Amino acid sequence: MKNDKDKKQISRRDFLKVMGAAGAAAAGMTACGSGGGSSRQSANSEVPAGSMTYRDLTGDTVSLLGYGCMRWPMKPSADGKSETVDQERVNELVDYAIAHGVNYFDTSPLYCQGFSEEATGIALDRHPRDKYFIATKLSNQRLYGSGLRGKALEEASIGMYREPFERLRTDYIDYYLFHILGMGNGLEEMRGRVYDSGMADFLMKEREAGRIRKLGFSFHGDVRVFDYMLQESGIPWDFVQIQLNYSDWRHATGINVNAEYLYGELAKRRIPAVIMEPLLGGRLSKVHDHVVTKLKQREPDRSVASWAFRFAGSFPDVLTVLSGMTYMEHLQDNLRTYSPLQPLTQEEFAFLQETAELMAQYPTVPCNECQYCMPCPYGIDIPGVLLHYNKCVNEGNILASGRDTRYREARRAFLVGYDRSVPKLRQANHCIGCNQCVSHCPQSIDIPAELHRIDDYVESLKQETL
């Protein structure tokens, strides 16, 4: 049920129970009465306006495509020593998204090295406040991790809560969340951050006062925390944010929980689900070449990513599906998928489960490029290293033996690509195993172990000892 690896095909009855109202919901909730159209469009077709699919599950009419503000485009800072948000490009993306029906924007004090809320607020403030919903989070996990407890944690957390109002240029937050509950020490950490700090009572009072309109939490990790928050927390949740995609539906890795269980528990309580990581940090748009061929044989005109977005959006109790769209082409592709949504058929759902089983055979590292592990105190580009490795896995350029007929080609592709994508001073060989990154990873990756494994592979390629 929870992390069960049962790979049986979903039955028609189970499918209809889970997906049943999705088609009707999508048709009935699409703007301008255009719910009956097809979203089967070429990746280069015109982006439709006025046909976004909406969900009305919280009393708000929310776009099925939500903007995740974790991955705003960055540019070098004025001193050339770091990066800052490229505000001009953010404004362009936000303007385009709103013009095409997107009205839910999700940020956090931690995103984009702490710059996301400010950048999001600047971009949104150029539009009428009633044209969009703002979601942000109480990201006090690092306050807890630094040793703050009780009253000290409460004061610091209240300070963290108050800061976004100015950065987001608003006097109320539409959707406010306790951030990534379930991480760290599980139940103990959750109780410290939520209850012992007094923040549960504080935020419920803020909701009563109208400074928070909807209260929820986002979940990663220990399923006991998820169950406690739904069954015993004493908090009437307006929504819950979970990781859901066709790979994690039944094949969640590490301490993550199968989305089939998470969504099912929310649906039976009629708690709307906000979906994060529908693409697994982009991994479901950068799948193995064999998987790409399989998807393209069925739908040549659809992007690989669109399959994942259709999967996440097809469930009727999903309020919105977040996507961290750094580039205009990502935004446009997702708009095509949800303008309007064409829900999955039973047969397509089964096909994606077969695809997930195929993908599970490839040894990629489950990095979602969330950047929570950054900055590394030793300057390592952790996501860059892991993503290059995954890219080579997907392209068939990770080999077990130097005797492989493709050895020379694969060796060159890995080493040349590694130096091009990750500067030498930021590569895996500089990891000393300090473990600072491990507790911040929502996918529970043993990052130092993976970096050392990748570095060993690199050295074997360089020395030709594979």
Short mmCIF file of C-alpha atoms in Angstrom, two decimals:
data_model
loop_
_atom_site.label_atom_id
_atom_site.label_comp_id
_atom_site.label_asym_id
_atom_site.label_seq_id
_atom_site.Cartn_x
_atom_site.Cartn_y
_atom_site.Cartn_z
CA MET A 1 0.00 0.00 0.00
CA LYS A 2 2.48 2.61 1.10
CA ASN A 3 5.80 1.72 -0.48
CA ASP A 4 4.64 -1.54 -1.83
CA LYS A 5 6.38 -2.53 -5.05
CA ASP A 6 3.44 -4.52 -6.42
CA LYS A 7 3.60 -4.19 -10.20
CA LYS A 8 0.23 -5.64 -11.14
CA GLN A 9 -1.70 -3.84 -13.84
CA ILE A 10 -4.40 -1.48 -12.62
CA SER A 11 -7.84 -3.04 -13.07
CA ARG A 12 -10.64 -1.35 -14.95
CA ARG A 13 -12.60 -0.99 -11.70
CA ASP A 14 -9.61 0.54 -9.85
CA PHE A 15 -8.91 2.85 -12.75
CA LEU A 16 -12.48 4.10 -12.91
CA LYS A 17 -12.55 4.55 -9.14
CA VAL A 18 -9.39 6.66 -9.17
CA MET A 19 -9.89 8.48 -12.45
CA GLY A 20 -13.65 8.32 -12.86
CA ALA A 21 -14.70 11.96 -12.81
CA ALA A 22 -11.52 13.31 -14.37
CA GLY A 23 -12.89 13.61 -17.88
CA ALA A 24 -16.08 15.32 -16.76
CA ALA A 25 -14.18 17.52 -14.34
CA ALA A 26 -11.78 18.68 -17.03
CA ALA A 27 -14.58 19.41 -19.46
CA GLY A 28 -16.74 21.21 -16.94
CA MET A 29 -13.97 23.34 -15.47
CA THR A 30 -12.34 24.67 -18.59
CA ALA A 31 -12.65 28.38 -19.26
CA CYS A 32 -14.77 29.81 -22.09
CA GLY A 33 -16.76 26.58 -22.47
CA SER A 34 -13.94 24.97 -24.44
CA GLY A 35 -13.64 21.79 -22.44
CA GLY A 36 -14.55 19.52 -25.29
CA GLY A 37 -11.53 20.18 -27.46
CA SER A 38 -8.45 18.06 -27.86
CA SER A 39 -5.03 18.92 -26.47
CA ARG A 40 -3.30 16.68 -28.98
CA GLN A 41 -1.14 19.37 -30.49
CA SER A 42 2.27 19.53 -32.05
CA ALA A 43 5.08 20.79 -29.81
CA ASN A 44 5.44 23.63 -32.32
CA SER A 45 1.75 24.50 -32.64
CA GLU A 46 0.32 27.83 -31.55
CA VAL A 47 -0.19 28.16 -27.80
CA PRO A 48 -3.94 28.40 -27.17
CA ALA A 49 -5.31 31.31 -25.14
CA GLY A 50 -8.60 31.27 -23.24
CA SER A 51 -8.81 27.48 -22.93
CA MET A 52 -6.91 26.68 -19.72
CA THR A 53 -8.41 23.89 -17.59
CA TYR A 54 -9.44 25.05 -14.11
CA ARG A 55 -10.33 23.24 -10.89
CA ASP A 56 -12.73 24.60 -8.27
CA LEU A 57 -11.97 22.43 -5.23
CA THR A 58 -11.22 25.04 -2.56
CA GLY A 59 -13.74 27.72 -3.42
CA ASP A 60 -11.20 29.31 -5.77
CA THR A 61 -11.06 28.77 -9.52
CA VAL A 62 -7.46 27.61 -9.89
CA SER A 63 -5.56 26.89 -13.11
CA LEU A 64 -4.61 23.23 -13.46
CA LEU A 65 -1.13 24.39 -14.47
CA GLY A 66 0.54 26.06 -11.51
CA TYR A 67 3.81 27.99 -11.70
CA GLY A 68 6.48 26.57 -9.42
CA CYS A 69 8.87 29.43 -8.65
CA MET A 70 11.79 27.24 -7.55
CA ARG A 71 13.63 27.46 -10.84
CA TRP A 72 13.47 31.07 -12.01
CA PRO A 73 16.11 31.92 -14.64
CA MET A 74 19.33 33.16 -13.08
CA LYS A 75 22.16 35.39 -14.30
CA PRO A 76 25.60 36.38 -12.94
CA SER A 77 25.44 38.96 -10.16
CA ALA A 78 27.04 42.38 -10.58
CA ASP A 79 30.22 41.28 -8.78
CA GLY A 80 30.50 38.20 -10.98
CA LYS A 81 30.97 35.97 -7.95
CA SER A 82 27.48 34.52 -7.65
CA GLU A 83 24.08 34.47 -9.34
CA THR A 84 20.89 36.42 -9.00
CA VAL A 85 17.43 36.09 -10.51
CA ASP A 86 17.03 37.46 -14.04
CA GLN A 87 14.06 39.68 -13.24
CA GLU A 88 13.42 40.73 -16.82
CA ARG A 89 12.98 37.11 -17.91
CA VAL A 90 10.86 36.33 -14.84
CA ASN A 91 8.54 39.23 -15.72
CA GLU A 92 8.25 37.94 -19.28
CA LEU A 93 7.40 34.41 -18.12
CA VAL A 94 4.83 35.60 -15.56
CA ASP A 95 3.17 37.94 -18.07
CA TYR A 96 2.89 35.16 -20.63
CA ALA A 97 1.60 32.65 -18.07
CA ILE A 98 -1.11 35.00 -16.78
CA ALA A 99 -2.13 35.96 -20.34
CA HIS A 100 -2.65 32.23 -21.03
CA GLY A 101 -4.67 31.48 -17.91
CA VAL A 102 -2.14 30.47 -15.22
CA ASN A 103 -3.14 31.97 -11.87
CA TYR A 104 -1.38 29.89 -9.16
CA PHE A 105 2.22 30.80 -8.23
CA ASP A 106 4.11 28.73 -5.65
CA THR A 107 7.28 30.00 -3.97
CA SER A 108 9.26 29.65 -0.72
CA PRO A 109 11.83 31.62 1.30
CA LEU A 110 14.41 28.98 0.30
CA TYR A 111 13.95 28.95 -3.47
CA CYS A 112 16.53 30.47 -5.85
CA GLN A 113 19.05 30.99 -3.06
CA GLY A 114 16.47 33.05 -1.17
CA PHE A 115 15.56 35.34 -4.10
CA SER A 116 12.38 33.66 -5.34
CA GLU A 117 9.78 35.42 -3.20
CA GLU A 118 11.14 38.87 -4.05
CA ALA A 119 11.37 38.12 -7.77
CA THR A 120 7.91 36.56 -7.81
CA GLY A 121 6.45 39.53 -5.93
CA ILE A 122 7.96 42.05 -8.34
CA ALA A 123 6.59 40.20 -11.37
CA LEU A 124 3.10 39.61 -9.93
CA ASP A 125 2.70 43.12 -8.51
CA ARG A 126 2.47 44.40 -12.08
CA HIS A 127 -0.91 42.61 -12.37
CA PRO A 128 -4.20 43.09 -10.48
CA ARG A 129 -4.13 41.18 -7.19
CA ASP A 130 -7.36 39.32 -7.98
CA LYS A 131 -5.78 37.77 -11.11
CA TYR A 132 -3.53 35.35 -9.23
CA PHE A 133 -3.13 33.20 -6.12
CA ILE A 134 0.12 33.22 -4.14
CA ALA A 135 1.39 30.14 -2.31
CA THR A 136 4.41 30.28 -0.02
CA LYS A 137 5.72 28.28 2.91
CA LEU A 138 6.94 28.21 6.48
CA SER A 139 10.35 26.79 5.63
CA ASN A 140 11.55 26.55 9.24
CA GLN A 141 13.26 23.18 8.84
CA ARG A 142 16.67 24.80 8.77
CA LEU A 143 15.86 26.84 11.88
CA TYR A 144 15.02 23.57 13.60
CA GLY A 145 18.14 21.95 12.15
CA SER A 146 20.31 24.75 13.57
CA GLY A 147 19.20 23.78 17.09
CA LEU A 148 16.37 26.23 17.75
CA ARG A 149 13.60 24.83 19.91
CA GLY A 150 10.50 26.01 21.76
CA LYS A 151 10.15 29.77 22.20
CA ALA A 152 13.31 30.55 20.23
CA LEU A 153 12.02 28.53 17.28
CA GLU A 154 8.59 30.15 17.58
CA GLU A 155 10.04 33.68 17.44
CA ALA A 156 12.29 32.86 14.49
CA SER A 157 9.44 31.10 12.68
CA ILE A 158 7.04 34.00 13.18
CA GLY A 159 9.72 36.29 11.79
CA MET A 160 10.09 34.00 8.79
CA TYR A 161 6.30 34.01 8.34
CA ARG A 162 6.06 37.81 8.32
CA GLU A 163 8.88 38.53 5.86
CA PRO A 164 7.17 37.25 2.67
CA PHE A 165 4.31 39.74 2.90
CA GLU A 166 6.70 42.56 2.05
CA ARG A 167 8.68 40.56 -0.50
CA LEU A 168 5.50 39.39 -2.24
CA ARG A 169 3.92 42.85 -2.01
CA THR A 170 0.70 41.60 -0.50
CA ASP A 171 -1.25 41.81 2.75
CA TYR A 172 -2.56 38.24 2.55
CA ILE A 173 -1.28 34.85 1.38
CA ASP A 174 -3.77 32.72 -0.54
CA TYR A 175 -2.18 29.30 0.11
CA TYR A 176 0.27 28.88 2.99
CA LEU A 177 2.08 25.64 3.79
CA PHE A 178 4.21 24.00 6.45
CA HIS A 179 7.17 23.08 4.23
CA ILE A 180 8.36 19.48 3.59
CA LEU A 181 7.00 17.78 6.70
CA GLY A 182 8.32 14.25 7.07
CA MET A 183 11.98 15.07 6.55
CA GLY A 184 14.79 14.82 9.08
CA ASN A 185 13.73 13.04 12.26
CA GLY A 186 10.21 12.42 11.02
CA LEU A 187 7.59 12.67 13.77
CA GLU A 188 9.97 14.22 16.29
CA GLU A 189 10.99 17.02 13.93
CA MET A 190 7.40 17.58 12.78
CA ARG A 191 6.23 18.00 16.39
CA GLY A 192 9.07 20.40 17.10
CA ARG A 193 8.44 22.55 14.01
CA VAL A 194 4.63 22.50 14.09
CA TYR A 195 3.46 22.06 17.69
CA ASP A 196 6.25 22.62 20.24
CA SER A 197 7.04 25.91 18.49
CA GLY A 198 3.40 27.03 18.74
CA MET A 199 3.19 27.55 14.99
CA ALA A 200 0.14 25.32 14.50
CA ASP A 201 -1.96 27.55 16.75
CA PHE A 202 -0.37 30.70 15.36
CA LEU A 203 -1.09 29.87 11.72
CA MET A 204 -4.66 28.76 12.42
CA LYS A 205 -5.25 32.15 14.07
CA GLU A 206 -3.71 33.86 11.04
CA ARG A 207 -6.14 31.92 8.86
CA GLU A 208 -9.04 33.06 11.04
CA ALA A 209 -7.80 36.66 10.69
CA GLY A 210 -7.72 36.35 6.89
CA ARG A 211 -3.99 36.91 6.45
CA ILE A 212 -3.85 33.29 5.32
CA ARG A 213 -6.77 32.14 3.17
CA LYS A 214 -5.94 28.42 2.86
CA LEU A 215 -3.64 26.37 5.09
CA GLY A 216 -1.84 23.20 4.04
CA PHE A 217 1.43 21.31 4.21
CA SER A 218 3.87 19.78 1.75
CA PHE A 219 5.10 16.25 2.37
CA HIS A 220 8.30 14.30 1.74
CA GLY A 221 9.62 11.31 3.62
CA ASP A 222 8.26 9.52 6.68
CA VAL A 223 4.75 8.25 5.93
CA ARG A 224 3.92 8.27 9.65
CA VAL A 225 4.06 12.07 9.51
CA PHE A 226 1.67 12.15 6.56
CA ASP A 227 -0.78 9.84 8.33
CA TYR A 228 -0.54 11.82 11.57
CA MET A 229 -1.21 15.14 9.85
CA LEU A 230 -4.37 13.74 8.21
CA GLN A 231 -5.68 11.71 11.13
CA GLU A 232 -4.48 13.26 14.39
CA SER A 233 -3.15 16.78 13.80
CA GLY A 234 -6.34 18.57 14.82
CA ILE A 235 -5.85 20.92 11.88
CA PRO A 236 -8.56 21.09 9.18
CA TRP A 237 -6.38 21.17 6.08
CA ASP A 238 -7.57 23.11 3.05
CA PHE A 239 -5.09 21.32 0.74
CA VAL A 240 -1.95 19.17 0.84
CA GLN A 241 1.04 19.20 -1.51
CA ILE A 242 2.46 15.82 -2.54
CA GLN A 243 4.94 14.41 -5.04
CA LEU A 244 3.01 12.62 -7.77
CA ASN A 245 4.06 11.40 -11.19
CA TYR A 246 3.75 8.20 -13.17
CA SER A 247 7.06 6.88 -11.87
CA ASP A 248 6.32 7.59 -8.18
CA TRP A 249 2.76 6.29 -8.48
CA ARG A 250 3.99 2.80 -7.61
CA HIS A 251 7.79 3.04 -7.87
CA ALA A 252 8.78 5.71 -5.32
CA THR A 253 12.44 5.46 -4.30
CA GLY A 254 14.31 6.05 -1.06
CA ILE A 255 12.07 7.20 1.78
CA ASN A 256 9.49 8.67 -0.60
CA VAL A 257 6.03 7.13 -0.52
CA ASN A 258 4.10 5.77 -3.47
CA ALA A 259 1.81 8.52 -4.75
CA GLU A 260 -1.00 6.00 -5.20
CA TYR A 261 -1.23 5.85 -1.38
CA LEU A 262 -0.79 9.59 -0.77
CA TYR A 263 -3.38 10.65 -3.32
CA GLY A 264 -5.80 7.94 -2.21
CA GLU A 265 -5.68 9.09 1.41
CA LEU A 266 -6.36 12.69 0.37
CA ALA A 267 -9.11 11.77 -2.09
CA LYS A 268 -11.10 9.76 0.42
CA ARG A 269 -11.04 12.78 2.75
CA ARG A 270 -11.83 15.14 -0.13
CA ILE A 271 -8.70 17.17 0.57
CA PRO A 272 -7.48 18.80 -2.67
CA ALA A 273 -3.97 17.78 -3.75
CA VAL A 274 -1.39 20.21 -5.09
CA ILE A 275 1.13 18.27 -7.15
CA MET A 276 4.87 18.87 -7.06
CA GLU A 277 7.53 17.13 -9.13
CA PRO A 278 5.21 15.93 -11.92
CA LEU A 279 8.40 15.60 -14.01
CA LEU A 280 10.64 14.37 -11.18
CA GLY A 281 12.77 17.49 -11.48
CA GLY A 282 12.86 17.11 -15.26
CA ARG A 283 13.85 13.43 -15.24
CA LEU A 284 10.61 12.39 -16.92
CA SER A 285 11.42 14.70 -19.82
CA LYS A 286 14.96 13.28 -20.09
CA VAL A 287 14.22 9.59 -20.06
CA HIS A 288 16.25 6.77 -21.59
CA ASP A 289 16.31 6.75 -25.39
CA HIS A 290 14.40 3.45 -25.39
CA VAL A 291 11.60 5.08 -23.39
CA VAL A 292 11.54 8.12 -25.70
CA THR A 293 11.12 5.78 -28.67
CA LYS A 294 8.27 3.99 -26.89
CA LEU A 295 6.44 7.28 -26.15
CA LYS A 296 7.03 8.76 -29.60
CA GLN A 297 5.77 5.64 -31.35
CA ARG A 298 2.40 6.20 -29.69
CA GLU A 299 2.14 9.99 -30.03
CA PRO A 300 4.76 11.48 -32.39
CA ASP A 301 3.40 15.02 -31.94
CA ARG A 302 3.41 15.04 -28.16
CA SER A 303 6.46 16.04 -26.13
CA VAL A 304 7.83 13.46 -23.73
CA ALA A 305 7.02 15.81 -20.84
CA SER A 306 3.37 16.15 -21.82
CA TRP A 307 2.71 12.52 -20.88
CA ALA A 308 3.75 13.24 -17.29
CA PHE A 309 1.62 16.38 -17.08
CA ARG A 310 -1.44 14.61 -18.48
CA PHE A 311 -0.93 11.86 -15.88
CA ALA A 312 -0.77 14.29 -12.96
CA GLY A 313 -3.66 16.43 -14.18
CA SER A 314 -6.05 13.56 -14.89
CA PHE A 315 -6.90 12.89 -11.23
CA PRO A 316 -10.11 14.73 -10.26
CA ASP A 317 -9.01 15.75 -6.75
CA VAL A 318 -5.86 17.49 -8.03
CA LEU A 319 -6.19 21.25 -7.62
CA THR A 320 -3.11 22.29 -9.57
CA VAL A 321 0.08 20.75 -10.98
CA LEU A 322 3.24 22.76 -10.29
CA SER A 323 5.97 23.10 -12.87
CA GLY A 324 9.21 25.03 -12.43
CA MET A 325 9.31 26.49 -15.93
CA THR A 326 12.69 28.17 -16.42
CA TYR A 327 12.34 28.60 -20.18
CA MET A 328 9.54 29.94 -22.35
CA GLU A 329 9.43 26.73 -24.40
CA HIS A 330 8.72 24.74 -21.20
CA LEU A 331 5.87 27.09 -20.31
CA GLN A 332 4.43 26.93 -23.81
CA ASP A 333 4.57 23.13 -23.95
CA ASN A 334 2.78 22.81 -20.61
CA LEU A 335 0.17 25.36 -21.67
CA ARG A 336 -0.58 23.24 -24.73
CA THR A 337 -1.08 20.20 -22.49
CA TYR A 338 -3.55 21.94 -20.16
CA SER A 339 -5.36 24.21 -22.62
CA PRO A 340 -7.46 22.18 -22.28
CA LEU A 341 -6.41 18.93 -20.61
CA GLN A 342 -7.16 15.72 -22.46
CA PRO A 343 -7.38 13.25 -19.55
CA LEU A 344 -5.66 9.90 -19.84
CA THR A 345 -7.68 6.94 -20.99
CA GLN A 346 -7.60 3.71 -19.02
CA GLU A 347 -5.33 2.21 -21.66
CA GLU A 348 -2.92 5.19 -21.56
CA PHE A 349 -2.76 4.99 -17.76
CA ALA A 350 -1.76 1.31 -17.99
CA PHE A 351 0.76 2.18 -20.72
CA LEU A 352 2.47 4.74 -18.44
CA GLN A 353 2.65 2.21 -15.63
CA GLU A 354 4.40 -0.17 -18.02
CA THR A 355 6.73 2.70 -18.96
CA ALA A 356 7.48 3.36 -15.28
CA GLU A 357 8.44 -0.28 -14.80
CA LEU A 358 10.78 -0.04 -17.78
CA MET A 359 12.36 3.15 -16.42
CA ALA A 360 12.95 1.54 -13.04
CA GLN A 361 15.47 -0.75 -14.76
CA TYR A 362 17.81 2.17 -15.54
CA PRO A 363 20.20 3.15 -12.71
CA THR A 364 19.65 6.91 -12.62
CA VAL A 365 20.21 8.89 -9.43
CA PRO A 366 16.85 10.27 -8.17
CA CYS A 367 17.98 13.93 -8.23
CA ASN A 368 15.18 16.43 -8.88
CA GLU A 369 17.50 19.45 -9.21
CA CYS A 370 15.67 21.21 -6.36
CA GLN A 371 18.97 22.83 -5.26
CA TYR A 372 18.23 22.24 -1.54
CA CYS A 373 21.71 20.70 -1.28
CA MET A 374 23.29 23.92 -2.47
CA PRO A 375 25.50 25.78 -1.91
CA CYS A 376 28.12 23.12 -1.23
CA PRO A 377 30.79 24.47 1.17
CA TYR A 378 33.45 22.99 -1.12
CA GLY A 379 32.01 24.47 -4.30
CA ILE A 380 30.79 21.22 -5.87
CA ASP A 381 27.98 21.58 -8.40
CA ILE A 382 26.07 18.65 -6.91
CA PRO A 383 23.02 18.79 -9.22
CA GLY A 384 25.26 19.33 -12.24
CA VAL A 385 27.30 16.20 -11.49
CA LEU A 386 24.24 14.01 -10.85
CA LEU A 387 22.34 15.30 -13.88
CA HIS A 388 25.30 14.66 -16.21
CA TYR A 389 25.52 11.11 -14.90
CA ASN A 390 21.78 10.59 -15.44
CA LYS A 391 22.03 12.02 -18.95
CA CYS A 392 24.72 9.47 -19.81
CA VAL A 393 22.62 6.66 -18.33
CA ASN A 394 19.67 7.68 -20.49
CA GLU A 395 21.83 7.91 -23.61
CA GLY A 396 23.40 4.52 -23.01
CA ASN A 397 26.83 5.97 -22.20
CA ILE A 398 27.37 4.27 -18.84
CA LEU A 399 29.11 0.96 -19.49
CA ALA A 400 30.05 -1.91 -17.21
CA SER A 401 33.20 -2.97 -19.08
CA GLY A 402 35.92 -1.58 -21.29
CA ARG A 403 35.32 -4.57 -23.55
CA ASP A 404 31.95 -3.17 -24.65
CA THR A 405 31.90 -2.45 -28.40
CA ARG A 406 30.77 1.14 -27.66
CA TYR A 407 33.45 1.76 -25.04
CA ARG A 408 35.46 4.42 -26.91
CA GLU A 409 32.38 6.33 -27.98
CA ALA A 410 30.76 6.19 -24.51
CA ARG A 411 34.02 7.07 -22.73
CA ARG A 412 34.50 10.18 -24.83
CA ALA A 413 30.85 11.22 -24.48
CA PHE A 414 31.01 10.98 -20.69
CA LEU A 415 34.37 12.69 -20.13
CA VAL A 416 33.98 15.48 -22.70
CA GLY A 417 30.40 16.14 -21.61
CA TYR A 418 31.44 16.17 -17.94
CA ASP A 419 34.08 18.84 -18.46
CA ARG A 420 31.69 20.91 -20.56
CA SER A 421 28.76 20.76 -18.15
CA VAL A 422 30.61 20.93 -14.81
CA PRO A 423 33.78 23.05 -14.32
CA LYS A 424 36.72 21.00 -13.06
CA LEU A 425 36.86 22.80 -9.70
CA ARG A 426 33.19 21.89 -9.11
CA GLN A 427 33.39 18.18 -10.00
CA ALA A 428 32.76 15.18 -7.75
CA ASN A 429 36.42 14.59 -6.85
CA HIS A 430 36.31 17.62 -4.53
CA CYS A 431 33.74 16.01 -2.19
CA ILE A 432 35.25 15.35 1.27
CA GLY A 433 32.12 13.65 2.64
CA CYS A 434 31.13 16.37 5.09
CA ASN A 435 27.49 15.22 4.72
CA GLN A 436 26.09 18.75 5.08
CA CYS A 437 23.97 18.19 1.96
CA VAL A 438 22.38 14.90 3.03
CA SER A 439 19.82 16.21 5.52
CA HIS A 440 18.55 18.80 3.02
CA CYS A 441 17.75 16.33 0.22
CA PRO A 442 13.99 15.65 -0.05
CA GLN A 443 14.76 12.54 -2.14
CA SER A 444 16.99 11.14 0.66
CA ILE A 445 19.92 10.61 -1.69
CA ASP A 446 23.21 9.69 0.01
CA ILE A 447 24.86 12.48 -1.96
CA PRO A 448 28.49 11.95 -0.85
CA ALA A 449 28.23 8.22 -1.65
CA GLU A 450 26.86 9.00 -5.12
CA LEU A 451 29.53 11.64 -5.76
CA HIS A 452 32.28 9.22 -4.73
CA ARG A 453 30.80 6.48 -6.90
CA ILE A 454 30.63 8.81 -9.90
CA ASP A 455 34.17 10.03 -9.26
CA ASP A 456 35.42 6.44 -9.13
CA TYR A 457 33.72 5.84 -12.49
CA VAL A 458 35.33 8.99 -13.93
CA GLU A 459 38.78 7.86 -12.75
CA SER A 460 38.29 4.42 -14.26
CA LEU A 461 37.45 6.07 -17.59
CA LYS A 462 40.46 8.38 -17.39
CA GLN A 463 42.85 5.56 -16.43
CA GLU A 464 41.09 3.13 -18.79
CA THR A 465 40.75 0.52 -16.05
CA LEU A 466 37.03 -0.14 -16.46
#
